[in-house]
Structures are given as structure tokens and as C-alpha cells.
């Protein structure tokens, strides 16, 4: 069978689009939904989707990157770009889905569809590992399972593939039907259905019924009856079913689950005989996903012996792309997840987003793409690296080295990982961002270990996807045209500095704000070009502020005068921000000073008032709504007076996080998003709608068994009248774990159980009472995460989440990840 060829004219026909074509014969290979991830512009078509932001706003960006083919819904662009092909449709997302469905229907390959609430991606990746020996598999990249992700996944199908494994995720009713049409799975797998994402549904039954629509036309459905207790037998989809359970009768009835040394031994009854398998995992979620894979292999006709032999070799799937500090001031992006060209493109986008070092190096192994000629593959990789402005390639493997001539920048090649490790002491790595990406068999974990600083065992993990999710959440709440300033003061509320600012810059916020000039300078040095407001500009730092194009907040006549003095006679229209005190009484001009301010502003052309702003003190609290309204009114009055003398209109802004969610009237020209970005908003009950961004983890160093009456820690504060067991963990008040958590006030999670502190918190360590719980040295202790929340910690010691976050000291390593 041949791969179909899609000219833009052919696509117009498939989409039934109103086409304005300059050249209908252009062949399209890539579907683009994000103007930032352009691969091969001449063979790409850009879909102007309107999700959080209107995709038409990025047409120019795509045009500048040489894209000439567009699917749009607003015809006004056609005349603006006369050298482009335009397909005008009613709904760009539907068009994307329609094209993917058409593509899918060209092939009659076997397909497995996976849905559920948890485990979809792991089950997909494991089935890939288990079945790769027998099939040429195409699968969803990472967790591309949305209304956009599914069509992009299916678009990858080529004639050579013999099996497709695709995941589908939904969050509301009436979403699955379309995904079902695109994937059209012959075999269906339901993973753990959980309680997650229940918001878009009125009940668990509704959620389940919607998800199962994926399998309405499937031949075979693999599931556990425990996941579908809400449904009757007639509601179970599939012409045939294969069930598995560890609690009730099933085709694969699991009778024993025994952990042995990090592995798990499973026994079951299958076709009236006892069978067994060994899973190389011990945690609950992996065991459950392992059972699903076991059931799938048997349902596909593999013998129990074959299944056992394959399952035993499963390897851990890390879906993370991690950003860590490396040796010699390098930043390391560790992506050991999978090594195919689509995930390479994703990783390169991330590399490009982080601008802290001018030099970008990629360490890449041979890639194995089924059904592609090496020269073809490496040509595409070389183009990709070139486009993403990579400066140096270190290729590892015998294949990539054969194509050295394709890479037109600094390169070095090694036969295998061992050869690299041996040569490592003589290699230069300094002040650069390094992407480490290799196929599993190359064991690149060894390389990232060499490059990263030893991680002290207490780590703050920052989920960048969650942070972007929170940004989009607030974007969806602001009115069109309102600008977004992101508050990155105090190391982005403890989460990091340039790493976060780079992320926000990539996601196109309009402004950043920091507290001190130093913070702003650090961001400039890391490649941040966004305008940056400095809220406490010290006089001694004016020179540096001007040199780095930082924009000071001006809150008094004195500071205004001295800033004017610091500007040279040649400065013209230097941007400043005027702070009005509308009721907080911290910094800012009040009504009585306005006249003096006029006098100074009136005849200075050295400065330009970029914005006028004030700060709400209780926007999240209903009991102070009257005061908030007064603040808004007072601010408007003063701002209006200022606009009159200035003769132009600067941006007006007053809303912080809970202002955005509770006071639409306060949005004005710009909002200042702070704590909401990091997952908290006092105006939202339980922070509903926001995602958890940060997890703080430490490790157990030692376990001790104490006799009745023995005491723990300084001043003998911890008492154990009946004796018991304690664990010492590597975090103390110097790391930001407040002394107030001592003596049972604070708790940590170990192996899924909450355990209290005992005795006083020490500078670098804390003791926990683990009496009656199975814990050993080296186990992980969670200080806070999604379940044991920062909100809880804040309430335990009578403070607010802001303080818990910003107290985490700089010696605690930050690890950033993308999933
Ligand atoms: C910190 C700060 C914000 C952000 O407040 P959140 O409640 O965290 O959203 C906004 N404006 C100013 C002036 C601030 O100092």
C-alpha cells in the first residue's frame, strides 16, 4: 500500500472548504496548531484554532516562519497575505478532525484505543514495549489525547504501520463521539476510571458512559468489571469482551499479588488453569496497569508463557522532560522518555523556550523509526536541529555517525554510551543548555547523571504543564484585549527564576514584575526580553535598571525626582509605572500628592508613564467587598486626573489573582497574576479549577526504634511514653520547613500514610513518628503535594500559602518537568 499524498487542493476538497489558492499543488505533510513549533514550513498547513486564544492572532507569526498554507475561519486574512493558500472553513477544529478521520480511513491497520482517567499513557507505552517485536507500531506522542492531540496522533499513520495504539481523553459530555470516529479502534481498553475530571460530568455513570463511546464499534473490549459497577451488562461495549479482576470472577481472575524485592508476583486463573507472571514494579498504580497489559496480551492470543516472558522485561516509563541544574552552570534537559522524531520536536521546543544560555547542545542517540530510510530520517533531524538553532550535536551510535555530513554545525560522534562516558573528562560543557535524548537501549540515564549536579535529597518539583494550565485558566477569565502581567517576584513565589520567566515569555504574557532590580537583571541575563516592572527600585540600582531596560515603579515624588536625575539628557520616553495608594497604605501616591506629581510630570519628556496602578487588599474576601469597590473608585478618580495632565492614556491596572476571579470590573487594561499561577486563589473554594504546581519531597535517612519513655531531639521535646519508631528526614528549618511544624503540628506523607513530626524541627533535619508503619531508610517523604496540600500546611501553622512557598530556601534544588 502507498502513503496517500495530500496536496493543499486535495485537502480543500476533503474539508469542503472555500479555497483561495495560489498554488494548489503544494504537498502537505505537517499539520500545525502552534506557530511556535514549525518543522518544515513549505510542507505545513497552519490551523487557526480558537481555544484559549484566537489562532488567527498567530497567522503573522507563522507567516514570518515561512508558513504559506492556512486553514482559517475569518476571511479578512486572505487579502492581507496574497502569496498564501487559504482554506476558509466554519470550524477549524472540526476541519482538523475531519482531515485526520479521512487519513485514518485510508488504512485498515489494527488499532487499539485506550481511555480511562488514570494510566492511559503508561498502558499505551507498555503495550508498545510488549508488542514492538511483532508489529510496526504508530502511537500517540506523549499524552496527546485531546480533541487536538488525537487528530495529530492519527495523522502520523503511514502505510508501513501494522498497529496503531492511541489514547483518548475527555473532560465533558459529547466529546468522545468525535474521537471515536477519528481513532476507530478495533480493540478497546479501559484503564482506571478514578474520580479525576469528574467536574465536566454530573455523575460517575455519565462519565463512564461517555468514555465508553470510544468503543461503540469495537470488536474486542478489555476491562475490569470493578471499573464499570455503575453500568448494566448491556451497556458494556464490544462484540466480544475480555475481563480481568482481582476481586471477582473474570476471564483473567487474579488470585494473588505478592511483592518480592521491588517486583510483584501475580497469580491468576485463566482458561481453568493457574498461570503466573512477574511485574518488575511494586507500586499500586504500576501493578494495576501491569494487570491491564497482562489481560491485553492474553486477549490478543499470546500464551501465558509468552505474556510472562514479555511482562517481566517491562521498563519504567518516565513521561517527564526534566530541567535541572548541571555542572559548570549548564542547564540540563533530561528527556529519557522516548526517542522518536515527534518527541524530539517537542523537546527541542522546550530547549528553545529556555533562553538562559546562548549555546544549545543536543546529545542524541540513533533513532529508530519503523519504515524509514536512515538518510531520510537524519536529513529531517538535521533540518530540525538547524531550525531550532542548536549549536552543537553530540551523536551517539553507529547510525547517526554515518550522516555526520548532514549536520552543518559543531558535531562530535561516539560509537556508544560507553565511549562517551570514557571521553567525558576531556569534553567541554559550560554555560550552555544541553538536551539529553536517547533511545532506551542507549541508557542515557548514565549521561544525564554525569552532567547534573548531585541532587541533594530534598527536591522541589515544579510541574510546568500545571503552571501553564493555571495561566490558561486565568486567560479564559479575562476579557479580550486585557493584558497579563505575571508576578515573578521572590523567585516566582519560590518556584524558580529564569526557568519560570522563560516559560511565561514563551506563552506570551505581556509583562513581568519583580520586587528588586537584582531579580530583573538576572532575568535579562537569562534572555528575557519581555518588559519587566521593578516594584522596589532602590536608588543605588537606578543605573543598572536603566542599563538593563527595567521599568521602575514610582511611588513618591522623591523617587521620581531622583530617577529623573539618574536619566541622562538623551533619555526620552523612559517607561515608568506610577503607583497609587488606594487604601493599602504601603507604597504609592495619594490624593494629597497628586498636584505635586502633576507639576513634575507635566514638563518631563525624559519619561513616559507606561502604566498607572494600585493594589487591592482584600479582593478575595466577600466581607470586604465594599472596601474593594471603594479602592477601585478611588483609583479611577486619581488615574483620570493623571491622564488629563499627561495628555495620553497609560495602561491602568489594579487586579491581582482574586481580583481576576471575583472582580471583572477591576480588570481594566491589564491584570497582575500572582499566586493563581502557582495554584492558589483565595476566591476559589479549594482552588477549584487550578492545578497543583509544586511538590516538595525529601528522603528518610535513618530509622530508630525507641524504648518506652525515651525522648527525641533538642531539649527532649519529643516524648514517647510507650516507645515506638521514628524516621529522620533530610529537611529542617534552614530549608524552609518552619520550626512551628514541630512536636506533631506538621505531618508528612510516607508510603501513602500521614505521619506527624516528633520533637522540635532541627536546622537540617526533622524526626517523624512512624510507629506501626512500614518505612525504611531511603524511602521518600512528601512534605506537600496534591493530596497533602500547602493549604493544609499553611493552616497547621496559622499562615498563608504565600509564606510556605517563599520560605523554601534556595538550597533546596528545583527540578522542572513537563509531561
Ligand atoms: C504580589 C503582588 C501581586 C500579586 O498578588 P497575588 O495575590 O499573588 O495575585 C499583584 N500586585 C502587586 C503590586 C503585588 O505586589
mmCIF file of C-alpha atoms in Angstrom, residues 317-443:
data_model
loop_
_atom_site.group_PDB
_atom_site.id
_atom_site.type_symbol
_atom_site.label_atom_id
_atom_site.label_comp_id
_atom_site.label_asym_id
_atom_site.label_seq_id
_atom_site.Cartn_x
_atom_site.Cartn_y
_atom_site.Cartn_z
ATOM 1 C CA UNK A 317 8.200 4.882 31.623
ATOM 2 C CA UNK A 318 9.159 8.358 32.600
ATOM 3 C CA UNK A 319 6.985 10.819 30.798
ATOM 4 C CA UNK A 320 8.894 13.658 32.159
ATOM 5 C CA UNK A 321 11.103 16.026 30.442
ATOM 6 C CA UNK A 322 13.115 17.443 33.311
ATOM 7 C CA UNK A 323 15.063 20.654 33.559
ATOM 8 C CA UNK A 324 17.876 20.536 36.103
ATOM 9 C CA UNK A 325 20.966 22.433 37.065
ATOM 10 C CA UNK A 326 24.058 20.908 35.569
ATOM 11 C CA UNK A 327 27.813 21.046 36.026
ATOM 12 C CA UNK A 328 29.649 24.286 35.138
ATOM 13 C CA UNK A 329 26.481 26.422 35.173
ATOM 14 C CA UNK A 330 24.815 24.342 32.479
ATOM 15 C CA UNK A 331 21.076 23.669 32.326
ATOM 16 C CA UNK A 332 20.240 20.066 31.541
ATOM 17 C CA UNK A 333 17.035 18.989 29.846
ATOM 18 C CA UNK A 334 16.711 15.310 30.506
ATOM 19 C CA UNK A 335 14.297 13.535 28.190
ATOM 20 C CA UNK A 336 14.819 9.843 28.519
ATOM 21 C CA UNK A 337 11.193 9.087 27.739
ATOM 22 C CA UNK A 338 11.219 8.065 24.145
ATOM 23 C CA UNK A 339 13.324 8.792 21.161
ATOM 24 C CA UNK A 340 11.260 9.348 18.074
ATOM 25 C CA UNK A 341 11.123 12.351 15.861
ATOM 26 C CA UNK A 342 7.864 13.757 17.200
ATOM 27 C CA UNK A 343 9.071 13.725 20.786
ATOM 28 C CA UNK A 344 12.404 15.173 19.632
ATOM 29 C CA UNK A 345 10.494 18.108 18.177
ATOM 30 C CA UNK A 346 8.677 18.630 21.476
ATOM 31 C CA UNK A 347 11.933 18.503 23.428
ATOM 32 C CA UNK A 348 13.590 20.955 21.038
ATOM 33 C CA UNK A 349 10.740 23.399 21.541
ATOM 34 C CA UNK A 350 11.397 23.216 25.240
ATOM 35 C CA UNK A 351 15.126 23.721 24.632
ATOM 36 C CA UNK A 352 14.291 26.776 22.587
ATOM 37 C CA UNK A 353 11.991 28.167 25.204
ATOM 38 C CA UNK A 354 14.772 28.265 27.803
ATOM 39 C CA UNK A 355 16.989 31.187 26.826
ATOM 40 C CA UNK A 356 19.320 31.326 29.805
ATOM 41 C CA UNK A 357 22.348 30.296 27.759
ATOM 42 C CA UNK A 358 23.189 31.348 24.251
ATOM 43 C CA UNK A 359 24.704 27.980 23.456
ATOM 44 C CA UNK A 360 22.466 24.976 22.857
ATOM 45 C CA UNK A 361 23.799 21.438 22.696
ATOM 46 C CA UNK A 362 21.916 18.253 21.882
ATOM 47 C CA UNK A 363 23.175 14.821 22.861
ATOM 48 C CA UNK A 364 21.248 12.413 20.674
ATOM 49 C CA UNK A 365 21.403 8.678 20.095
ATOM 50 C CA UNK A 366 20.495 6.776 16.950
ATOM 51 C CA UNK A 367 16.763 6.965 16.456
ATOM 52 C CA UNK A 368 14.741 4.029 15.298
ATOM 53 C CA UNK A 369 11.712 4.903 13.244
ATOM 54 C CA UNK A 370 9.975 1.993 11.667
ATOM 55 C CA UNK A 371 9.795 2.011 7.923
ATOM 56 C CA UNK A 372 12.066 4.998 7.279
ATOM 57 C CA UNK A 373 15.289 5.189 5.410
ATOM 58 C CA UNK A 374 18.153 6.365 7.603
ATOM 59 C CA UNK A 375 19.238 9.122 5.244
ATOM 60 C CA UNK A 376 15.719 10.484 5.143
ATOM 61 C CA UNK A 377 15.371 10.375 8.880
ATOM 62 C CA UNK A 378 18.693 12.048 9.639
ATOM 63 C CA UNK A 379 18.096 14.690 6.988
ATOM 64 C CA UNK A 380 14.910 15.625 8.764
ATOM 65 C CA UNK A 381 16.663 15.599 12.140
ATOM 66 C CA UNK A 382 19.435 17.814 10.800
ATOM 67 C CA UNK A 383 16.880 20.307 9.468
ATOM 68 C CA UNK A 384 15.068 20.248 12.742
ATOM 69 C CA UNK A 385 18.204 20.944 14.772
ATOM 70 C CA UNK A 386 19.190 23.699 12.386
ATOM 71 C CA UNK A 387 15.787 25.308 12.635
ATOM 72 C CA UNK A 388 15.817 25.205 16.410
ATOM 73 C CA UNK A 389 19.207 26.909 16.371
ATOM 74 C CA UNK A 390 21.152 24.117 18.010
ATOM 75 C CA UNK A 391 24.878 24.922 18.076
ATOM 76 C CA UNK A 392 26.364 21.547 18.818
ATOM 77 C CA UNK A 393 25.378 17.928 18.332
ATOM 78 C CA UNK A 394 26.900 15.025 20.159
ATOM 79 C CA UNK A 395 25.705 11.940 18.303
ATOM 80 C CA UNK A 396 25.901 8.556 19.938
ATOM 81 C CA UNK A 397 25.536 5.342 17.953
ATOM 82 C CA UNK A 398 26.785 3.843 14.735
ATOM 83 C CA UNK A 399 23.920 5.066 12.523
ATOM 84 C CA UNK A 400 23.868 8.773 13.283
ATOM 85 C CA UNK A 401 27.644 8.964 12.753
ATOM 86 C CA UNK A 402 27.228 7.818 9.152
ATOM 87 C CA UNK A 403 25.352 11.018 8.394
ATOM 88 C CA UNK A 404 27.786 13.437 10.011
ATOM 89 C CA UNK A 405 27.927 15.436 6.769
ATOM 90 C CA UNK A 406 24.260 16.433 7.129
ATOM 91 C CA UNK A 407 24.843 18.456 10.291
ATOM 92 C CA UNK A 408 26.211 21.873 9.442
ATOM 93 C CA UNK A 409 27.367 22.877 12.897
ATOM 94 C CA UNK A 410 29.793 21.651 15.560
ATOM 95 C CA UNK A 411 29.486 17.880 15.940
ATOM 96 C CA UNK A 412 31.125 15.032 17.757
ATOM 97 C CA UNK A 413 30.254 11.360 17.466
ATOM 98 C CA UNK A 414 30.718 8.376 19.751
ATOM 99 C CA UNK A 415 30.130 4.752 18.939
ATOM 100 C CA UNK A 416 28.115 4.097 22.088
ATOM 101 C CA UNK A 417 27.361 5.434 25.544
ATOM 102 C CA UNK A 418 30.454 3.757 26.995
ATOM 103 C CA UNK A 419 32.692 5.586 24.566
ATOM 104 C CA UNK A 420 31.066 8.891 25.567
ATOM 105 C CA UNK A 421 31.443 8.158 29.272
ATOM 106 C CA UNK A 422 35.132 7.344 28.785
ATOM 107 C CA UNK A 423 35.738 10.532 26.832
ATOM 108 C CA UNK A 424 33.677 12.651 29.232
ATOM 109 C CA UNK A 425 36.537 14.044 31.362
ATOM 110 C CA UNK A 426 38.058 15.605 28.244
ATOM 111 C CA UNK A 427 34.819 17.131 26.911
ATOM 112 C CA UNK A 428 33.844 20.758 27.432
ATOM 113 C CA UNK A 429 30.464 21.623 28.910
ATOM 114 C CA UNK A 430 29.993 25.076 30.321
ATOM 115 C CA UNK A 431 27.283 27.787 30.354
ATOM 116 C CA UNK A 432 25.053 26.008 27.872
ATOM 117 C CA UNK A 433 21.678 24.302 27.741
ATOM 118 C CA UNK A 434 22.036 20.610 26.966
ATOM 119 C CA UNK A 435 19.221 18.378 25.764
ATOM 120 C CA UNK A 436 19.890 14.727 26.514
ATOM 121 C CA UNK A 437 17.737 12.429 24.437
ATOM 122 C CA UNK A 438 18.335 8.817 23.635
ATOM 123 C CA UNK A 439 16.588 5.598 22.745
ATOM 124 C CA UNK A 440 16.130 3.309 25.705
ATOM 125 C CA UNK A 441 18.860 0.857 24.764
ATOM 126 C CA UNK A 442 21.488 3.624 24.966
ATOM 127 C CA UNK A 443 20.910 4.091 28.696
#
